[in-house]
């Protein structure tokens, strides 16, 4: 249990080095971030981790991403950018959603949150894949069907494409 959590934390430590090199976060902020991540990882490795722990961890990571993005925009004005940190941070958030949904397949709210995150970041392929999986695990949820139909209508202008795209995946 602790070995897997430590492996994930070591990976996060390498990411923290990249954040420190980008000069977007101070060393104290990175230290606080690593402590918070360690706390969340150990909470998730407990026998009965709840959806609330996953949601709190995802919120922490998305807030951290938003802070990074705002500070990165300020640094861009000086002429330097760090694309590597963006990839690390997005990968963290996506892997958290995937880990949560692997354990909590019946949690429709979490599926919708992941779909909303994918839509808001313009990742339409992931959105389609997410909604397809959500409908596979929760076929009787009318809210998911409505959300899928709405997203297909907004992207393609065709509601009937919703049923076709979910059957193919």
GROMACS .gro file of C-alpha atoms in nm:
model
  169
    1UNK     CA    1   0.000   0.000   0.000
    2UNK     CA    2   0.265   0.251   0.101
    3UNK     CA    3   0.496   0.143  -0.181
    4UNK     CA    4   0.256   0.252  -0.452
    5UNK     CA    5   0.184   0.580  -0.273
    6UNK     CA    6   0.558   0.644  -0.238
    7UNK     CA    7   0.611   0.571  -0.607
    8UNK     CA    8   0.344   0.823  -0.700
    9UNK     CA    9   0.493   1.078  -0.461
   10UNK     CA   10   0.841   1.031  -0.611
   11UNK     CA   11   0.692   1.103  -0.952
   12UNK     CA   12   0.528   1.416  -0.809
   13UNK     CA   13   0.866   1.520  -0.662
   14UNK     CA   14   1.020   1.517  -1.011
   15UNK     CA   15   0.730   1.730  -1.127
   16UNK     CA   16   0.792   1.968  -0.837
   17UNK     CA   17   1.148   2.015  -0.958
   18UNK     CA   18   1.014   2.122  -1.296
   19UNK     CA   19   0.779   2.368  -1.124
   20UNK     CA   20   1.066   2.509  -0.924
   21UNK     CA   21   1.275   2.553  -1.239
   22UNK     CA   22   0.991   2.742  -1.404
   23UNK     CA   23   1.006   2.999  -1.119
   24UNK     CA   24   0.627   3.006  -1.095
   25UNK     CA   25   0.607   2.867  -0.740
   26UNK     CA   26   0.832   2.938  -0.445
   27UNK     CA   27   1.013   2.659  -0.266
   28UNK     CA   28   0.781   2.694   0.036
   29UNK     CA   29   0.474   2.660  -0.188
   30UNK     CA   30   0.616   2.350  -0.352
   31UNK     CA   31   0.695   2.199  -0.012
   32UNK     CA   32   0.337   2.265   0.102
   33UNK     CA   33   0.206   2.111  -0.220
   34UNK     CA   34   0.413   1.796  -0.173
   35UNK     CA   35   0.292   1.756   0.187
   36UNK     CA   36  -0.070   1.797   0.077
   37UNK     CA   37  -0.024   1.545  -0.204
   38UNK     CA   38   0.134   1.296   0.039
   39UNK     CA   39  -0.161   1.336   0.275
   40UNK     CA   40  -0.410   1.277  -0.007
   41UNK     CA   41  -0.220   0.977  -0.146
   42UNK     CA   42  -0.210   0.805   0.192
   43UNK     CA   43  -0.581   0.878   0.243
   44UNK     CA   44  -0.656   0.720  -0.095
   45UNK     CA   45  -0.455   0.408  -0.013
   46UNK     CA   46  -0.666   0.334   0.291
   47UNK     CA   47  -0.899   0.043   0.271
   48UNK     CA   48  -1.215   0.252   0.246
   49UNK     CA   49  -1.136   0.564   0.054
   50UNK     CA   50  -1.446   0.765  -0.024
   51UNK     CA   51  -1.551   0.976  -0.317
   52UNK     CA   52  -1.504   1.283  -0.098
   53UNK     CA   53  -1.129   1.221  -0.073
   54UNK     CA   54  -1.101   1.190  -0.450
   55UNK     CA   55  -1.308   1.503  -0.504
   56UNK     CA   56  -1.099   1.700  -0.254
   57UNK     CA   57  -0.774   1.583  -0.415
   58UNK     CA   58  -0.903   1.665  -0.764
   59UNK     CA   59  -1.014   2.009  -0.646
   60UNK     CA   60  -0.671   2.067  -0.491
   61UNK     CA   61  -0.496   1.973  -0.817
   62UNK     CA   62  -0.731   2.181  -1.035
   63UNK     CA   63  -0.688   2.483  -0.806
   64UNK     CA   64  -0.312   2.436  -0.824
   65UNK     CA   65  -0.336   2.419  -1.203
   66UNK     CA   66  -0.540   2.741  -1.215
   67UNK     CA   67  -0.285   2.919  -0.994
   68UNK     CA   68  -0.005   2.790  -1.216
   69UNK     CA   69  -0.189   2.905  -1.528
   70UNK     CA   70  -0.247   3.258  -1.394
   71UNK     CA   71   0.114   3.292  -1.285
   72UNK     CA   72   0.236   3.144  -1.613
   73UNK     CA   73   0.037   3.409  -1.801
   74UNK     CA   74   0.223   3.675  -1.601
   75UNK     CA   75   0.557   3.508  -1.677
   76UNK     CA   76   0.469   3.485  -2.050
   77UNK     CA   77   0.474   3.863  -2.065
   78UNK     CA   78   0.843   3.841  -1.979
   79UNK     CA   79   0.896   3.603  -2.270
   80UNK     CA   80   0.950   3.263  -2.103
   81UNK     CA   81   0.708   2.971  -2.091
   82UNK     CA   82   0.718   2.619  -1.950
   83UNK     CA   83   0.516   2.365  -2.146
   84UNK     CA   84   0.652   2.068  -1.946
   85UNK     CA   85   0.478   2.181  -1.626
   86UNK     CA   86   0.149   2.211  -1.811
   87UNK     CA   87   0.174   1.851  -1.925
   88UNK     CA   88   0.261   1.729  -1.576
   89UNK     CA   89  -0.028   1.912  -1.416
   90UNK     CA   90  -0.286   1.802  -1.670
   91UNK     CA   91  -0.164   1.443  -1.645
   92UNK     CA   92  -0.203   1.457  -1.266
   93UNK     CA   93  -0.562   1.572  -1.290
   94UNK     CA   94  -0.655   1.322  -1.559
   95UNK     CA   95  -0.496   1.031  -1.375
   96UNK     CA   96  -0.681   1.129  -1.057
   97UNK     CA   97  -1.012   1.128  -1.240
   98UNK     CA   98  -0.931   0.792  -1.396
   99UNK     CA   99  -0.828   0.640  -1.063
  100UNK     CA  100  -1.145   0.770  -0.900
  101UNK     CA  101  -1.371   0.640  -1.174
  102UNK     CA  102  -1.203   0.301  -1.171
  103UNK     CA  103  -1.309   0.261  -0.808
  104UNK     CA  104  -1.638   0.454  -0.818
  105UNK     CA  105  -1.799   0.359  -1.149
  106UNK     CA  106  -2.150   0.422  -1.023
  107UNK     CA  107  -2.082   0.780  -0.911
  108UNK     CA  108  -2.261   0.978  -1.183
  109UNK     CA  109  -2.159   1.313  -1.034
  110UNK     CA  110  -1.792   1.223  -1.073
  111UNK     CA  111  -1.848   1.117  -1.435
  112UNK     CA  112  -2.019   1.449  -1.506
  113UNK     CA  113  -1.740   1.641  -1.335
  114UNK     CA  114  -1.481   1.464  -1.550
  115UNK     CA  115  -1.684   1.531  -1.863
  116UNK     CA  116  -1.720   1.898  -1.769
  117UNK     CA  117  -1.346   1.922  -1.707
  118UNK     CA  118  -1.274   1.765  -2.047
  119UNK     CA  119  -1.520   1.999  -2.219
  120UNK     CA  120  -1.388   2.312  -2.047
  121UNK     CA  121  -1.032   2.230  -2.153
  122UNK     CA  122  -1.129   2.156  -2.513
  123UNK     CA  123  -1.041   1.788  -2.508
  124UNK     CA  124  -1.339   1.665  -2.709
  125UNK     CA  125  -1.197   1.322  -2.784
  126UNK     CA  126  -1.159   1.255  -2.411
  127UNK     CA  127  -1.506   1.400  -2.352
  128UNK     CA  128  -1.661   1.160  -2.600
  129UNK     CA  129  -1.470   0.867  -2.452
  130UNK     CA  130  -1.567   0.966  -2.098
  131UNK     CA  131  -1.934   0.999  -2.179
  132UNK     CA  132  -1.929   0.671  -2.363
  133UNK     CA  133  -1.782   0.490  -2.061
  134UNK     CA  134  -2.018   0.670  -1.825
  135UNK     CA  135  -2.317   0.549  -2.025
  136UNK     CA  136  -2.180   0.195  -2.030
  137UNK     CA  137  -2.162   0.185  -1.651
  138UNK     CA  138  -2.479   0.390  -1.586
  139UNK     CA  139  -2.717   0.323  -1.877
  140UNK     CA  140  -3.032   0.413  -1.681
  141UNK     CA  141  -2.921   0.763  -1.584
  142UNK     CA  142  -3.128   1.015  -1.778
  143UNK     CA  143  -2.898   1.300  -1.675
  144UNK     CA  144  -2.602   1.138  -1.850
  145UNK     CA  145  -2.802   1.086  -2.166
  146UNK     CA  146  -2.915   1.450  -2.158
  147UNK     CA  147  -2.560   1.575  -2.096
  148UNK     CA  148  -2.427   1.360  -2.380
  149UNK     CA  149  -2.697   1.478  -2.619
  150UNK     CA  150  -2.634   1.841  -2.525
  151UNK     CA  151  -2.259   1.812  -2.574
  152UNK     CA  152  -2.303   1.640  -2.912
  153UNK     CA  153  -2.550   1.906  -3.020
  154UNK     CA  154  -2.310   2.185  -2.918
  155UNK     CA  155  -2.013   2.027  -3.093
  156UNK     CA  156  -2.169   1.882  -3.406
  157UNK     CA  157  -2.516   2.032  -3.422
  158UNK     CA  158  -2.671   1.685  -3.438
  159UNK     CA  159  -2.851   1.519  -3.148
  160UNK     CA  160  -2.885   1.187  -3.329
  161UNK     CA  161  -2.503   1.166  -3.342
  162UNK     CA  162  -2.512   1.106  -2.967
  163UNK     CA  163  -2.654   0.756  -2.993
  164UNK     CA  164  -2.429   0.669  -3.287
  165UNK     CA  165  -2.109   0.781  -3.113
  166UNK     CA  166  -2.191   0.598  -2.790
  167UNK     CA  167  -2.266   0.273  -2.974
  168UNK     CA  168  -1.932   0.279  -3.155
  169UNK     CA  169  -1.718   0.315  -2.841
   0.00000   0.00000   0.00000
